[in-house]
Tab-separated table of C-alpha atoms in Angstrom:
chain	number	residue	atom	x	y	z
A	72	MET	CA	84.341	93.916	123.752
A	73	ASN	CA	87.026	91.832	122.097
A	74	LEU	CA	90.360	92.468	123.927
A	75	LYS	CA	93.819	90.900	123.644
A	76	ILE	CA	96.386	91.520	126.143
A	77	LEU	CA	99.823	90.381	124.859
A	78	VAL	CA	102.193	88.779	127.423
A	79	ALA	CA	105.743	89.370	125.991
A	80	THR	CA	108.049	86.515	126.940
A	81	HIS	CA	111.362	84.986	125.767
A	82	LYS	CA	111.018	81.961	128.062
A	83	SER	CA	108.588	79.448	129.428
A	84	TYR	CA	106.842	80.947	132.428
A	85	TRP	CA	103.638	81.023	134.483
A	86	MET	CA	100.787	82.686	132.595
A	87	PRO	CA	97.332	83.820	133.843
A	88	GLU	CA	94.445	81.575	133.056
A	89	ASP	CA	92.210	84.412	131.953
A	90	LYS	CA	91.705	84.088	128.216
A	91	VAL	CA	92.177	87.718	127.703
A	92	TYR	CA	95.832	87.147	127.993
A	93	PHE	CA	97.789	86.166	124.817
A	94	PRO	CA	101.379	84.877	125.468
A	95	ILE	CA	103.770	85.733	122.668
A	96	GLN	CA	107.361	84.722	122.314
A	97	VAL	CA	109.303	87.836	121.284
A	98	GLY	CA	112.235	87.596	119.107
A	99	ARG	CA	111.408	84.061	117.922
A	100	ALA	CA	113.026	84.672	114.566
A	101	ILE	CA	116.458	84.847	116.368
A	102	ALA	CA	115.644	82.682	119.340
A	103	PRO	CA	117.739	79.443	119.988
A	104	GLN	CA	114.490	77.530	120.311
A	105	SER	CA	110.755	78.034	119.773
A	106	LEU	CA	108.553	77.886	122.817
A	107	SER	CA	104.941	76.623	122.885
A	108	TYR	CA	103.433	80.206	122.555
A	109	THR	CA	102.579	82.024	119.487
A	110	GLY	CA	105.754	83.712	118.020
A	111	ASP	CA	106.197	87.310	116.751
A	112	ASP	CA	107.723	85.919	113.580
A	113	THR	CA	104.479	85.218	111.636
A	114	GLY	CA	102.720	87.435	109.175
A	115	GLU	CA	104.117	90.876	108.887
A	116	HIS	CA	106.798	91.366	111.585
A	117	ILE	CA	110.120	92.749	112.966
A	118	SER	CA	110.983	89.812	115.078
A	119	GLU	CA	114.578	89.886	114.072
A	120	LYS	CA	114.931	93.388	115.704
A	121	ASN	CA	114.045	92.104	119.210
A	122	LYS	CA	117.587	92.726	120.572
A	123	THR	CA	117.139	96.406	119.783
A	124	PHE	CA	113.330	96.862	119.856
A	125	CYS	CA	112.589	94.659	122.783
A	126	GLU	CA	108.936	94.059	123.568
A	127	LEU	CA	108.011	96.302	120.642
A	128	THR	CA	108.440	93.435	118.240
A	129	ALA	CA	105.200	92.023	119.924
A	130	VAL	CA	103.582	95.474	119.603
A	131	TYR	CA	104.424	95.600	115.989
A	132	TRP	CA	103.124	92.044	115.363
A	133	ALA	CA	99.843	92.810	116.950
A	134	TRP	CA	99.425	96.020	114.967
A	135	LYS	CA	100.005	94.314	111.783
A	136	ASN	CA	98.370	90.986	112.332
A	137	LEU	CA	95.492	91.382	114.978
A	138	LYS	CA	92.785	93.386	113.006
A	139	ASP	CA	89.718	91.914	114.664
A	140	VAL	CA	90.018	93.407	118.188
A	141	ASP	CA	88.345	96.353	119.884
A	142	ALA	CA	91.333	96.983	122.147
A	143	ILE	CA	94.888	95.651	122.509
A	144	GLY	CA	97.449	95.708	125.337
A	145	LEU	CA	100.808	94.670	126.495
A	146	CYS	CA	102.098	93.152	129.647
A	147	HIS	CA	105.319	91.136	130.375
A	148	TYR	CA	105.752	87.663	131.678
A	149	ARG	CA	106.653	89.023	135.059
A	150	ARG	CA	104.711	92.337	135.052
A	151	TYR	CA	101.033	92.749	135.025
A	152	PHE	CA	98.393	95.393	135.715
A	153	GLY	CA	97.160	94.632	139.268
A	154	ALA	CA	98.009	95.271	142.918
A	155	LYS	CA	99.340	91.702	143.492
A	156	ARG	CA	99.664	88.382	141.799
A	157	THR	CA	96.324	87.234	143.162
A	158	SER	CA	94.526	90.332	141.793
A	159	ILE	CA	95.861	90.688	138.298
A	160	LEU	CA	93.293	92.434	136.123
A	161	SER	CA	90.794	90.209	134.365
A	162	GLN	CA	88.946	90.672	131.115
A	163	ALA	CA	85.999	92.023	133.135
A	164	ASP	CA	88.327	94.546	134.784
A	165	TYR	CA	89.652	95.861	131.460
A	166	THR	CA	86.242	95.956	129.936
A	167	ARG	CA	84.848	97.989	132.868
A	168	LEU	CA	87.658	100.476	132.644
A	169	LEU	CA	87.352	100.951	128.922
A	170	ALA	CA	83.538	101.029	129.056
A	171	ALA	CA	83.733	103.850	131.675
A	172	GLY	CA	85.002	106.152	128.824
A	173	ASN	CA	88.715	105.469	129.113
A	174	ASP	CA	90.626	105.153	125.812
A	175	CYS	CA	93.829	103.882	127.441
A	176	ILE	CA	94.978	102.078	130.539
A	177	LEU	CA	98.497	102.592	131.868
A	178	PRO	CA	100.552	101.568	134.941
A	179	LYS	CA	101.120	104.168	137.589
A	180	LYS	CA	104.057	106.392	136.799
A	181	ARG	CA	107.477	105.636	138.079
A	182	ASN	CA	108.947	108.726	140.005
A	183	TYR	CA	112.665	109.558	139.867
A	184	PHE	CA	112.312	112.384	142.511
A	185	ILE	CA	115.916	113.689	141.993
A	186	GLU	CA	116.115	113.207	138.270
A	187	THR	CA	114.192	114.332	135.250
A	188	ASN	CA	113.249	111.904	132.579
A	189	TYR	CA	115.991	113.506	130.429
A	190	SER	CA	118.886	113.349	132.996
A	191	GLN	CA	117.855	109.896	134.247
A	192	TYR	CA	118.084	108.683	130.539
A	193	VAL	CA	121.492	110.309	129.903
A	194	HIS	CA	122.959	109.059	133.059
A	195	ALA	CA	121.739	105.357	132.222
A	196	HIS	CA	122.256	105.411	128.452
A	197	HIS	CA	123.447	107.675	125.674
A	198	GLU	CA	122.345	111.282	125.311
A	199	GLU	CA	122.612	111.045	121.480
A	200	ASP	CA	119.529	108.781	121.488
A	201	LEU	CA	117.417	111.605	122.793
A	202	ILE	CA	119.100	114.306	120.719
A	203	LEU	CA	118.344	112.546	117.447
A	204	THR	CA	114.844	111.662	118.567
A	205	LYS	CA	114.059	115.276	119.166
A	206	ALA	CA	115.554	116.093	115.870
A	207	ILE	CA	113.165	113.606	114.091
A	208	LEU	CA	110.288	115.137	116.047
A	209	THR	CA	111.209	118.542	114.959
A	210	GLU	CA	111.328	117.540	111.237
A	211	LYS	CA	108.347	115.251	111.117
A	212	TYR	CA	105.969	115.950	114.127
A	213	PRO	CA	106.786	119.431	115.366
A	214	ASP	CA	103.319	119.621	117.106
A	215	TYR	CA	104.712	117.032	119.605
A	216	LEU	CA	107.703	119.267	120.621
A	217	PRO	CA	105.884	120.957	123.555
A	218	ALA	CA	104.922	117.532	124.981
A	219	TRP	CA	108.499	116.320	124.425
A	220	GLU	CA	109.888	119.176	126.461
A	221	ALA	CA	107.351	118.745	129.197
A	222	VAL	CA	107.969	115.038	129.453
A	223	MET	CA	111.853	115.476	129.463
A	224	LYS	CA	111.557	117.986	132.270
A	225	SER	CA	109.157	115.864	134.429
A	226	THR	CA	110.590	113.700	137.149
A	227	SER	CA	108.016	110.839	136.466
A	228	GLY	CA	106.718	108.815	133.529
A	229	HIS	CA	105.141	105.555	132.401
A	230	ARG	CA	107.575	102.746	131.877
A	231	PHE	CA	107.846	99.209	130.426
A	232	ASN	CA	105.838	99.937	127.286
A	233	MET	CA	102.786	98.602	129.208
A	234	PHE	CA	99.347	99.767	128.105
A	235	VAL	CA	95.964	98.837	126.973
A	236	MET	CA	94.444	100.923	124.173
A	237	LYS	CA	91.373	101.065	122.208
A	238	TRP	CA	92.108	99.976	118.598
A	239	ASP	CA	91.877	103.253	116.904
A	240	LEU	CA	94.270	104.934	119.437
A	241	PHE	CA	96.581	101.939	119.239
A	242	ASP	CA	96.663	102.019	115.337
A	243	ALA	CA	97.415	105.842	115.293
A	244	TYR	CA	100.062	105.506	118.137
A	245	CYS	CA	101.854	102.691	116.272
A	246	THR	CA	101.821	104.660	112.960
A	247	TRP	CA	103.426	107.560	114.765
A	248	LEU	CA	105.830	105.553	116.989
A	249	PHE	CA	107.277	103.075	114.577
A	250	ASP	CA	107.721	105.939	111.913
A	251	ILE	CA	109.944	107.737	114.486
A	252	LEU	CA	111.899	104.608	115.707
A	253	PHE	CA	112.598	103.280	112.129
A	254	GLU	CA	113.989	106.794	111.256
A	255	LEU	CA	116.092	106.802	114.474
A	256	GLU	CA	117.312	103.272	113.604
A	257	LYS	CA	118.630	104.751	110.282
A	258	ARG	CA	120.380	107.635	111.830
A	259	LEU	CA	121.762	106.198	115.114
A	260	ASP	CA	125.128	104.330	115.213
A	261	ILE	CA	124.920	101.768	117.961
A	262	SER	CA	127.816	99.688	116.803
A	263	THR	CA	129.887	100.682	119.935
A	264	TYR	CA	126.872	100.233	122.385
A	265	SER	CA	126.927	97.545	124.977
A	266	ASP	CA	124.272	94.796	124.496
A	267	TYR	CA	122.114	96.538	127.078
A	268	ASP	CA	122.232	99.957	125.521
A	269	LYS	CA	121.446	98.386	121.978
A	270	ARG	CA	117.954	97.992	123.444
A	271	VAL	CA	117.778	101.737	122.651
A	272	PHE	CA	114.559	101.656	120.608
A	273	GLY	CA	112.658	100.014	123.351
A	274	PHE	CA	114.098	102.513	125.979
A	275	VAL	CA	113.265	105.546	123.731
A	276	SER	CA	109.699	104.367	123.154
A	277	GLU	CA	109.110	104.272	126.924
A	278	ARG	CA	109.566	108.031	126.857
A	279	LEU	CA	107.677	108.664	123.615
A	280	ILE	CA	104.460	107.132	124.831
A	281	ASP	CA	103.974	109.970	127.234
A	282	VAL	CA	104.778	112.471	124.541
A	283	TYR	CA	102.067	111.033	122.320
A	284	LEU	CA	99.427	110.744	124.984
A	285	LEU	CA	100.127	114.219	126.325
A	286	THR	CA	99.671	115.611	122.825
A	287	GLN	CA	96.590	113.581	121.852
A	288	LYS	CA	94.899	113.838	125.318
A	289	PRO	CA	92.922	110.535	125.378
A	290	SER	CA	91.059	109.635	128.522
A	291	ILE	CA	93.441	107.552	130.651
A	292	ALA	CA	92.954	105.203	133.556
A	293	THR	CA	96.062	104.350	135.637
A	294	VAL	CA	96.334	101.114	137.801
A	295	PRO	CA	99.019	99.559	139.851
A	296	MET	CA	101.573	97.301	138.344
A	297	VAL	CA	102.606	94.056	139.965
A	298	ASN	CA	106.013	92.486	139.391
A	299	LEU	CA	106.039	88.703	140.023
A	300	GLU	CA	109.804	88.621	140.717
A	301	SER	CA	111.944	90.403	143.267
A	302	GLN	CA	112.777	93.825	142.132
A	303	HIS	CA	116.067	94.221	144.239
A	304	TRP	CA	115.240	97.756	145.194
A	305	PRO	CA	118.329	98.406	147.369
A	306	LYS	CA	120.568	97.393	144.494
A	307	LYS	CA	118.503	99.463	141.910
A	308	ILE	CA	118.656	102.519	144.170
A	309	PHE	CA	122.398	102.110	144.635
A	310	HIS	CA	123.120	101.920	140.853
A	311	PHE	CA	120.681	104.878	140.290
A	312	LEU	CA	122.648	107.005	142.599
A	313	LEU	CA	125.907	105.899	141.023
A	314	ARG	CA	124.697	106.882	137.606
A	315	LYS	CA	123.323	110.093	138.975
A	316	PHE	CA	126.888	111.108	139.954
A	317	GLY	CA	128.487	109.850	136.807
A	318	ILE	CA	129.706	106.509	137.887
A	319	LYS	CA	128.722	103.668	135.440
A	320	ARG	CA	129.555	99.983	136.185
């Protein structure tokens, strides 16, 4: 099986030696310098949108430029599939999971416990992002509305736009996802957003992946995700609670 797992990065960093991993510099069209990795600014691309689409510029690049693969995936320079750094999934691991009948591999869900996906997003970002996304779904993809409602009411979800998908599923997902996001980009005014909130299309896509998969119902395997850097959980929980009670810093 011909697999490629993109590793989205904006800086030089340690990379796994396994050849299944394909480091890609995201946003290279607007970066101050080019790294030694392949850039997302070759062929058909949206590299210049990286500040608002985040790692999705790598996903789009792979969709448009990597046609000779059986499955495609995305990790981050500091986030991988695996229980710990010494057990990051290998090509053999991915092949085994996909050969077992799975169409998709995802990291285990993040659980918010006291927040739904909708309320967590609204407390962290702008509610208008979700209102307009739902309007677009209503107009263009009404069959996905039941899944949208279910995902928004859930207290857990898959995050970081990390996945591995067989090509046919990946192709169909990208066709759907980017159609929605490009329409959202036309309608949403982000001129007053902070630099962080301008990453809106990356944030929204983290919620849309569950909407798509819940509707299409492919076979999914979930595995742990390892973060190579400290996650500062006490600080994250503190700010999570502040946002929960309407306090933004």
